[in-house]
PDB file of C-alpha atoms in Angstrom:
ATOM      1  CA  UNK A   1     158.483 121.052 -50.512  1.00  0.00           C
ATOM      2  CA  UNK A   2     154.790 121.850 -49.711  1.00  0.00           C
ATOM      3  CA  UNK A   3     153.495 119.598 -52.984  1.00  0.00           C
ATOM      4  CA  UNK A   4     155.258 116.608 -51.723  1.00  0.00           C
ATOM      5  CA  UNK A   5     153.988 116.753 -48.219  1.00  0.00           C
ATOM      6  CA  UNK A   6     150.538 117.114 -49.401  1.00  0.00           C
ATOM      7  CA  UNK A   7     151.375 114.166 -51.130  1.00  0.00           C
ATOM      8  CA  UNK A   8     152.768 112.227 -48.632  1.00  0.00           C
ATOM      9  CA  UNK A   9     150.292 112.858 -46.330  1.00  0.00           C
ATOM     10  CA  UNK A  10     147.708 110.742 -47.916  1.00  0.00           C
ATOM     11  CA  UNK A  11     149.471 107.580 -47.491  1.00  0.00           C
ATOM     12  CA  UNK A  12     150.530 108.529 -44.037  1.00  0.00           C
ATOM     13  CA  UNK A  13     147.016 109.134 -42.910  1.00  0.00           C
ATOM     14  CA  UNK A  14     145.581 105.909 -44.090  1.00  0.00           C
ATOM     15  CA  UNK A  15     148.291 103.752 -42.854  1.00  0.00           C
ATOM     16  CA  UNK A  16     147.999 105.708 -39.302  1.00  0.00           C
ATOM     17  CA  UNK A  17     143.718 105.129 -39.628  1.00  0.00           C
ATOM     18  CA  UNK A  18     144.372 101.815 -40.220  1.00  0.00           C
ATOM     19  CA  UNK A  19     146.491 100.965 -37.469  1.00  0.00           C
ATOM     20  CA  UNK A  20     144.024 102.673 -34.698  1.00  0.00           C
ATOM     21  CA  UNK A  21     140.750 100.928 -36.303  1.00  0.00           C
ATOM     22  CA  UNK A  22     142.263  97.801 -35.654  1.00  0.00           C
ATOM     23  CA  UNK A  23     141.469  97.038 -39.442  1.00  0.00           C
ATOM     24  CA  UNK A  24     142.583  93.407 -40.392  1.00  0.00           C
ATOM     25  CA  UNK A  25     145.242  92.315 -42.878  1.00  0.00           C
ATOM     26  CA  UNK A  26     144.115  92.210 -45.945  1.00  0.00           C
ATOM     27  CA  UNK A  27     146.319  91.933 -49.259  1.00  0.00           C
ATOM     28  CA  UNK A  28     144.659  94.533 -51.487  1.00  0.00           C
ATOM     29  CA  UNK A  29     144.621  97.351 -48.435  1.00  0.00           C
ATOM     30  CA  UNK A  30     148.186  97.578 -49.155  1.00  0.00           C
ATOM     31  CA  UNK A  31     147.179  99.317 -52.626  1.00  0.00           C
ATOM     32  CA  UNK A  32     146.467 103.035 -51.730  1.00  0.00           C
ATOM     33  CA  UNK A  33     150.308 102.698 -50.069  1.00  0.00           C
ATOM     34  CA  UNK A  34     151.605 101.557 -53.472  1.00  0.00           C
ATOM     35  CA  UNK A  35     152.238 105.463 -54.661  1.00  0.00           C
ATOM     36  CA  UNK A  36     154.062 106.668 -51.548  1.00  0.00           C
ATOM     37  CA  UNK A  37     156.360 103.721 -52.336  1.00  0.00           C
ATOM     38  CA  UNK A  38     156.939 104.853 -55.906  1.00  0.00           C
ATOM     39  CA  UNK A  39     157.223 108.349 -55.129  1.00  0.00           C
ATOM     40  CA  UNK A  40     159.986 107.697 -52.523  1.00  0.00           C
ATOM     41  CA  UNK A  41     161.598 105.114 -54.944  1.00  0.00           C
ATOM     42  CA  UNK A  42     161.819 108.036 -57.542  1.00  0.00           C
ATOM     43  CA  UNK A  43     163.004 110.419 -55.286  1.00  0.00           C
ATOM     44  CA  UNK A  44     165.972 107.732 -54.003  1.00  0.00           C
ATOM     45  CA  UNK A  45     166.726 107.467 -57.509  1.00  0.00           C
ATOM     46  CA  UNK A  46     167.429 111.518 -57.936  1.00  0.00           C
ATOM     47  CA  UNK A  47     169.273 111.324 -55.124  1.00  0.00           C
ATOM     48  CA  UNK A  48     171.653 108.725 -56.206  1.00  0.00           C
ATOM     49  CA  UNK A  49     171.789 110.169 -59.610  1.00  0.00           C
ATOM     50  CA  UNK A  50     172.656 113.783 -58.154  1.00  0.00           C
ATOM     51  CA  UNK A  51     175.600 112.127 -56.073  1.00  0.00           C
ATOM     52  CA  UNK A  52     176.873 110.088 -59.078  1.00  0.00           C
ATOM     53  CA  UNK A  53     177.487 112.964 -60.886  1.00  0.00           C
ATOM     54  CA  UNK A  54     180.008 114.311 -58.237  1.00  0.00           C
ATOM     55  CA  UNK A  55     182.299 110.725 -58.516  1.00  0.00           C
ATOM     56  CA  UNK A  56     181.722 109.219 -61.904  1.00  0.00           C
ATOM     57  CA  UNK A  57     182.090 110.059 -65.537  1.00  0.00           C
ATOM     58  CA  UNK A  58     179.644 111.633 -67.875  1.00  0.00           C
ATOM     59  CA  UNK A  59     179.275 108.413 -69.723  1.00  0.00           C
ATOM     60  CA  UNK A  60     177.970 106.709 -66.157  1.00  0.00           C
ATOM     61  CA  UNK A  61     176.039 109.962 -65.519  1.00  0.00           C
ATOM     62  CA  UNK A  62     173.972 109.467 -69.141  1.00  0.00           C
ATOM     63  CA  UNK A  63     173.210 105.675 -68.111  1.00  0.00           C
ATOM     64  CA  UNK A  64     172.214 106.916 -64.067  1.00  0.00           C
ATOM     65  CA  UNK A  65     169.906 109.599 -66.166  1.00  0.00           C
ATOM     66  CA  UNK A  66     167.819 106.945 -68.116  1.00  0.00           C
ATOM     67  CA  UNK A  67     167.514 104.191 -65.254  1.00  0.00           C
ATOM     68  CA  UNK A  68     164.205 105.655 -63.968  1.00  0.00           C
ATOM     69  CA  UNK A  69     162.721 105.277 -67.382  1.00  0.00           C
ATOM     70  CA  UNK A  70     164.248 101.892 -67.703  1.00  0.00           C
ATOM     71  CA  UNK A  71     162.752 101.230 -64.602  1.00  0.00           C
ATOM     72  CA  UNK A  72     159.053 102.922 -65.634  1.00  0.00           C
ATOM     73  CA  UNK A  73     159.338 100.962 -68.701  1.00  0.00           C
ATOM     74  CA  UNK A  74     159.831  97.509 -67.315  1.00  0.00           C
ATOM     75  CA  UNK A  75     156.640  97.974 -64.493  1.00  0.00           C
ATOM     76  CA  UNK A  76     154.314  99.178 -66.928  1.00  0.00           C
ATOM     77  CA  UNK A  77     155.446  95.986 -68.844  1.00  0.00           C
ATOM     78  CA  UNK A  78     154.697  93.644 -66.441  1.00  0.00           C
ATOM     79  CA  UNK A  79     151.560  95.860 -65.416  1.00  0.00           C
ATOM     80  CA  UNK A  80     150.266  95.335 -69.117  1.00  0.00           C
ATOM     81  CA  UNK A  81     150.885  91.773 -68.556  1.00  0.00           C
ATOM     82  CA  UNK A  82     148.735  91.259 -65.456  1.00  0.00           C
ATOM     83  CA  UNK A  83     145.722  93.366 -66.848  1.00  0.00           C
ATOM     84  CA  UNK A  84     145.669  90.772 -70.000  1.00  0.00           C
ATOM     85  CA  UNK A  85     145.781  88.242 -67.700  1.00  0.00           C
ATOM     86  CA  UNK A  86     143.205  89.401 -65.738  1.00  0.00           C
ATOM     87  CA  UNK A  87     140.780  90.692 -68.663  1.00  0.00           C
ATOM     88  CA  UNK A  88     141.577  86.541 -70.116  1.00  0.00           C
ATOM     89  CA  UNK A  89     140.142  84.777 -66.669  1.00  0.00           C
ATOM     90  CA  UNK A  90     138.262  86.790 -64.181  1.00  0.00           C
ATOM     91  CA  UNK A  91     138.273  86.854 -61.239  1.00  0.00           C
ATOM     92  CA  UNK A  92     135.387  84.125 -60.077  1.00  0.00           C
ATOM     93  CA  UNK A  93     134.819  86.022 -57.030  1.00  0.00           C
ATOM     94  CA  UNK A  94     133.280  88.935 -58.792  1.00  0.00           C
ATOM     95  CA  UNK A  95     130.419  86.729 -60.888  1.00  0.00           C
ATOM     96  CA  UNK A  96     129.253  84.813 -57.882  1.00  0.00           C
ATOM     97  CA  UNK A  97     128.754  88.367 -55.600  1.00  0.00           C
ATOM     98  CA  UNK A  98     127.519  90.058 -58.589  1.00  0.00           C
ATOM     99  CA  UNK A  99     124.733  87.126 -58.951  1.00  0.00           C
ATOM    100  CA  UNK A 100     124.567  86.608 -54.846  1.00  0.00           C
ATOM    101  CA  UNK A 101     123.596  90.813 -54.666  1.00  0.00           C
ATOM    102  CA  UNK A 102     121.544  90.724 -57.507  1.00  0.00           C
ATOM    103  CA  UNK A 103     119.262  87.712 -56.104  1.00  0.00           C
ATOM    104  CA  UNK A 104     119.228  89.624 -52.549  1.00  0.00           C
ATOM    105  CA  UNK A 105     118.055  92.464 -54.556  1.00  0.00           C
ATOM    106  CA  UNK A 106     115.527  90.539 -56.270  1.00  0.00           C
ATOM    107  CA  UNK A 107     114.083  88.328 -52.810  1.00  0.00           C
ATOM    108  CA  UNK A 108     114.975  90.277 -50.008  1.00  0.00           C
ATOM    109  CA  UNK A 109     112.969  93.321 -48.046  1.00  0.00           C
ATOM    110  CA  UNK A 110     114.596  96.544 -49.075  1.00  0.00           C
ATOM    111  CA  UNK A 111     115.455  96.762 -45.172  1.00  0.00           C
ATOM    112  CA  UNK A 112     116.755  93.662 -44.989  1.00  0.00           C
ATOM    113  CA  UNK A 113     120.776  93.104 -43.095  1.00  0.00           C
ATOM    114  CA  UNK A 114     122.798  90.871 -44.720  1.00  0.00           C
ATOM    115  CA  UNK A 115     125.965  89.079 -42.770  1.00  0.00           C
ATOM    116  CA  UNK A 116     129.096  88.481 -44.763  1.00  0.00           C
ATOM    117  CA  UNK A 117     132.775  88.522 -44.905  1.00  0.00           C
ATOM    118  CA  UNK A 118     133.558  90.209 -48.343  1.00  0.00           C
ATOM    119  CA  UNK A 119     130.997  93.070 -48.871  1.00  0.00           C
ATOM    120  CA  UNK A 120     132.162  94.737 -51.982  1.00  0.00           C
ATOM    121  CA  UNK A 121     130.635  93.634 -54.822  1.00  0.00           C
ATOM    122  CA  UNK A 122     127.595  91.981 -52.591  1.00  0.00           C
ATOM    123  CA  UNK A 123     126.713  95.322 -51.129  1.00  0.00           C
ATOM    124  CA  UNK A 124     126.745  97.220 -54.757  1.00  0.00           C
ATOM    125  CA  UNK A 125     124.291  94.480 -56.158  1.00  0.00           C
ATOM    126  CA  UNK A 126     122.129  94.044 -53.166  1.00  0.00           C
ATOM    127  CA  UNK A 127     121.725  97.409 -52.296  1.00  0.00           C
ATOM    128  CA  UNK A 128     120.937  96.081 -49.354  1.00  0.00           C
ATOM    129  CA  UNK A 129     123.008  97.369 -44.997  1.00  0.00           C
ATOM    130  CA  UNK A 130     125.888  94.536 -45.022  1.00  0.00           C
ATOM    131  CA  UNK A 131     127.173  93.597 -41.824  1.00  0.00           C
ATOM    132  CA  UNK A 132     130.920  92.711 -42.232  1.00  0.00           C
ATOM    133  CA  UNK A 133     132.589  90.122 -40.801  1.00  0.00           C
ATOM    134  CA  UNK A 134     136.036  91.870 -41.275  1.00  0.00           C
ATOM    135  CA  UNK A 135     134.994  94.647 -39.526  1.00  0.00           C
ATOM    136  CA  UNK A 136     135.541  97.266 -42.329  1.00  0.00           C
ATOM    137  CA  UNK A 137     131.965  98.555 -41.723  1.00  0.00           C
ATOM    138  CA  UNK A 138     131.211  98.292 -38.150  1.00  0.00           C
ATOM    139  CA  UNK A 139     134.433  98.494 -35.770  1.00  0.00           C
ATOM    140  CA  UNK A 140     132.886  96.982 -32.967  1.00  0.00           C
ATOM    141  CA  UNK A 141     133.682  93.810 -34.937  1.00  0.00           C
ATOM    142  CA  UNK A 142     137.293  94.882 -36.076  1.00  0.00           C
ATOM    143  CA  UNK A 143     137.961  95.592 -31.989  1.00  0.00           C
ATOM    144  CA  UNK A 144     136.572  91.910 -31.790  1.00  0.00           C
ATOM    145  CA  UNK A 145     140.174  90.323 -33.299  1.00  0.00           C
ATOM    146  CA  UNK A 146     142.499  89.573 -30.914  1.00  0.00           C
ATOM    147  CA  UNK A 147     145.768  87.421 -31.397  1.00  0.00           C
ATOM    148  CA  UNK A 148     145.033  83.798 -32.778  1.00  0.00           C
ATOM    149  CA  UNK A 149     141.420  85.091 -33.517  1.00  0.00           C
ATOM    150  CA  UNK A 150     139.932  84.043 -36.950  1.00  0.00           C
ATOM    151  CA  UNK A 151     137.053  85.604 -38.863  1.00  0.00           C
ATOM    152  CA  UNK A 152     135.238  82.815 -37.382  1.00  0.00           C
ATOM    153  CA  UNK A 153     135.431  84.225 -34.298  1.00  0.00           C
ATOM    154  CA  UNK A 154     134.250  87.958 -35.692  1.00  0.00           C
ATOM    155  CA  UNK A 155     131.465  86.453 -37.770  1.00  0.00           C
ATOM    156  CA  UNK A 156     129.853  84.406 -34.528  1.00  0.00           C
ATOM    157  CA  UNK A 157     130.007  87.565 -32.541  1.00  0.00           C
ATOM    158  CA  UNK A 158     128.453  89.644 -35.192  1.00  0.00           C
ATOM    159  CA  UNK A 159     125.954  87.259 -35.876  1.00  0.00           C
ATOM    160  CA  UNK A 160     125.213  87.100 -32.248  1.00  0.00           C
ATOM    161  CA  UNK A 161     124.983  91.463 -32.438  1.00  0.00           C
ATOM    162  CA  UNK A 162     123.422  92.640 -35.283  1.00  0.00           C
ATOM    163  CA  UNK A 163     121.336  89.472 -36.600  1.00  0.00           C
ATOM    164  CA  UNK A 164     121.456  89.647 -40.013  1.00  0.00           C
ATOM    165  CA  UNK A 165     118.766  88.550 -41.679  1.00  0.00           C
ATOM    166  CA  UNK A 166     120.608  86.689 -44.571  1.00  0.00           C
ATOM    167  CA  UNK A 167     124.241  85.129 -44.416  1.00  0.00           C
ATOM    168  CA  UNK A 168     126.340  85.238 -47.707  1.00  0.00           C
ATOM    169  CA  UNK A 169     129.005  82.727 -46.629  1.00  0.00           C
ATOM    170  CA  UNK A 170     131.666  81.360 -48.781  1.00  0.00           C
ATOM    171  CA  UNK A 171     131.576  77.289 -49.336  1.00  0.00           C
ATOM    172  CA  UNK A 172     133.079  75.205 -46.491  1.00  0.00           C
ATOM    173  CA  UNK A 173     134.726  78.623 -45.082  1.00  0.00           C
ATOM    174  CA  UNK A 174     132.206  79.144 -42.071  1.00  0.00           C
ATOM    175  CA  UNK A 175     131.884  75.447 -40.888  1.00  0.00           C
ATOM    176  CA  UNK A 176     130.148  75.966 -37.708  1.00  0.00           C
ATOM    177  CA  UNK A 177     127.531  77.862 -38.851  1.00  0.00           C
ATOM    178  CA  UNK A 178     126.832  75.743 -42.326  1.00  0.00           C
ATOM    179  CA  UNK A 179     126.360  72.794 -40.453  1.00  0.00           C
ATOM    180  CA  UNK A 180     124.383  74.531 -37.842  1.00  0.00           C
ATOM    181  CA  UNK A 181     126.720  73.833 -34.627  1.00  0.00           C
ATOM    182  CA  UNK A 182     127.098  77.618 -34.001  1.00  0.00           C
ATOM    183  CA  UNK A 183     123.445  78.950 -32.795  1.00  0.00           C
ATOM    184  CA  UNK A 184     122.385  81.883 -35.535  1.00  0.00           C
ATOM    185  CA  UNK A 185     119.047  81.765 -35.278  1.00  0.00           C
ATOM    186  CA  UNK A 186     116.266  82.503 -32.661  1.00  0.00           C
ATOM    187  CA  UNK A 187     114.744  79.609 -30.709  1.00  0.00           C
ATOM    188  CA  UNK A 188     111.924  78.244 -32.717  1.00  0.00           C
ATOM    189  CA  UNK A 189     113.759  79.120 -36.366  1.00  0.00           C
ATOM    190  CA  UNK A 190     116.482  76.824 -37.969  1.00  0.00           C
ATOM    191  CA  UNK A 191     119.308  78.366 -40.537  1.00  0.00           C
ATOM    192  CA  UNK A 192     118.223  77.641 -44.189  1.00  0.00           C
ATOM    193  CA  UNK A 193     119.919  77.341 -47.442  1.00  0.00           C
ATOM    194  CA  UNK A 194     117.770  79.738 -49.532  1.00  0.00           C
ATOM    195  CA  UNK A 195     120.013  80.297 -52.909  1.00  0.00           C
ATOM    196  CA  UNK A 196     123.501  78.820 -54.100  1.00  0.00           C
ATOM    197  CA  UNK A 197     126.168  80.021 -56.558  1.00  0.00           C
ATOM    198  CA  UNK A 198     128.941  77.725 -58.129  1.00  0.00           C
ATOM    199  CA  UNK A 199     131.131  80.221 -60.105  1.00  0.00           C
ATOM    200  CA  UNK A 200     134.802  78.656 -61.846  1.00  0.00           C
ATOM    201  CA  UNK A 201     137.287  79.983 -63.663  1.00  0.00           C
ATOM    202  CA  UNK A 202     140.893  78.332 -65.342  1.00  0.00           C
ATOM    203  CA  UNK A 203     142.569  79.019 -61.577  1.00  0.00           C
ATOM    204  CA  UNK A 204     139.900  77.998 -59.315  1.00  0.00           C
ATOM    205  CA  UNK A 205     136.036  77.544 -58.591  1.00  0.00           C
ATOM    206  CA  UNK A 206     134.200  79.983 -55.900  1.00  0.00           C
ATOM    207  CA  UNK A 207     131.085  79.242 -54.382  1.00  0.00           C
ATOM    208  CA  UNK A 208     128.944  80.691 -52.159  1.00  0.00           C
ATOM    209  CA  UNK A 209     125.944  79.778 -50.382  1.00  0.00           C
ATOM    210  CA  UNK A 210     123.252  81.975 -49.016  1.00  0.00           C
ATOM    211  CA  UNK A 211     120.716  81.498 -45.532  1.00  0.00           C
ATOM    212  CA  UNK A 212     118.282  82.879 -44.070  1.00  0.00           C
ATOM    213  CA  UNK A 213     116.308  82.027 -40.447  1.00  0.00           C
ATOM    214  CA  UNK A 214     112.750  80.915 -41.229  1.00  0.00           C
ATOM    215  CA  UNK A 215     110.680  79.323 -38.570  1.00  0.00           C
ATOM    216  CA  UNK A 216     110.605  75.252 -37.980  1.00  0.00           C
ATOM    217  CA  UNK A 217     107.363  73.621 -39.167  1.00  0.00           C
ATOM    218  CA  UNK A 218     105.260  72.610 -36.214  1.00  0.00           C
ATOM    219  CA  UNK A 219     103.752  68.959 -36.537  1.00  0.00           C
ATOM    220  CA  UNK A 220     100.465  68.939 -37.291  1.00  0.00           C
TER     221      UNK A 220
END
């Protein structure tokens, strides 16, 4: 049927782009898949319901006839469910990036790179060129993971190529370069804590930290 391979092909083109960027795993990528699945869930279903019909009774047939709207009915259920819970405790993620961008947006040179690892949010509020850590924007860094890599590794490198002038780093995430083992900046300039954001919520607290190179002080 031409309308359901238009369909399908959306989902089949993302998961194939995907998988040749090199993208890494992340849970909410899944999400644009999430119809495809429910499409060929449906369509299982009218299969099953059309052979039915040839080996049970009319009675079964009735019962095989309203099991996708059972079905429907008990997803958008639980659906309803998770957007109250979500609309009762936010996510804390969202309030500290929102903040984070809109101080970039308020201190920072319109031209100004900023280094992080989720660039949503940030990069709406900042209006300001992200460099991402998870390689989503630039796939030099996505062709950076390799097996047993970490988004350690993929932040140092991209540090290291782009130089960002501010890093928006989540608290105790990026050890190495909070504590200043991993070299950011240029010789003569030190990595400094220039803004930080403690955001909680019922579930958990979020904070994240911003820096930015400036030049040691010279003794006088």
């Amino acid at each position: 049927i031409p309308a359901l391979r238009a369909f399908f092909s959306w989902p089949a083109s993302y998961f194939l782009a995907y998988s040749l960027l090199g993208v890494s795993r992340y849970f909410w990528y899944y999400a644009p898949l999430l119809p495809g699945f429910v499409m060929l869930a449906g369509l299982g279903i009218t299969v099953l319901s059309d052979q039915a019909k040839k080996h049970f009774s009319n009675r079964a047939n009735i019962y095989l006839k309203a099991l996708p709207a059972i079905l429907i009915f008990s997803l958008a259920i639980g659906q309803a469910h998770h957007l109250s819970l979500v609309r009762a405790r936010p996510d804390p993620r969202m309030k500290a990036y929102q903040e984070a961008g809109e101080w970039l947006a308020a201190h920072s040179p319109p031209d100004a790179q900023v280094g992080a690892l989720e660039v949503g949010a940030l990069g709406y509020y900042s209006q300001r060129a992200m460099v991402d850590f998870a390689g989503l924007i630039q796939p030099e860094i996505a062709r950076q993971f390799q097996p047993g890599g970490s988004y350690n590794d993929s932040a140092s490198w991209a540090i290291l190529q782009y130089q960002p002038d501010y890093l928006v780093l989540p608290g105790g995430f990026f050890p190495g370069l909070e504590n200043g083992s991993f070299q950011v900046c240029q010789a003569g300039e030190k990595l400094n804590l220039v803004h930080s954001i403690k955001s909680k919520s019922d579930q958990f607290s979020y904070d994240i930290k911003l820096y930015a190179c400036g030049k040691i002080p010279q003794p006088v």
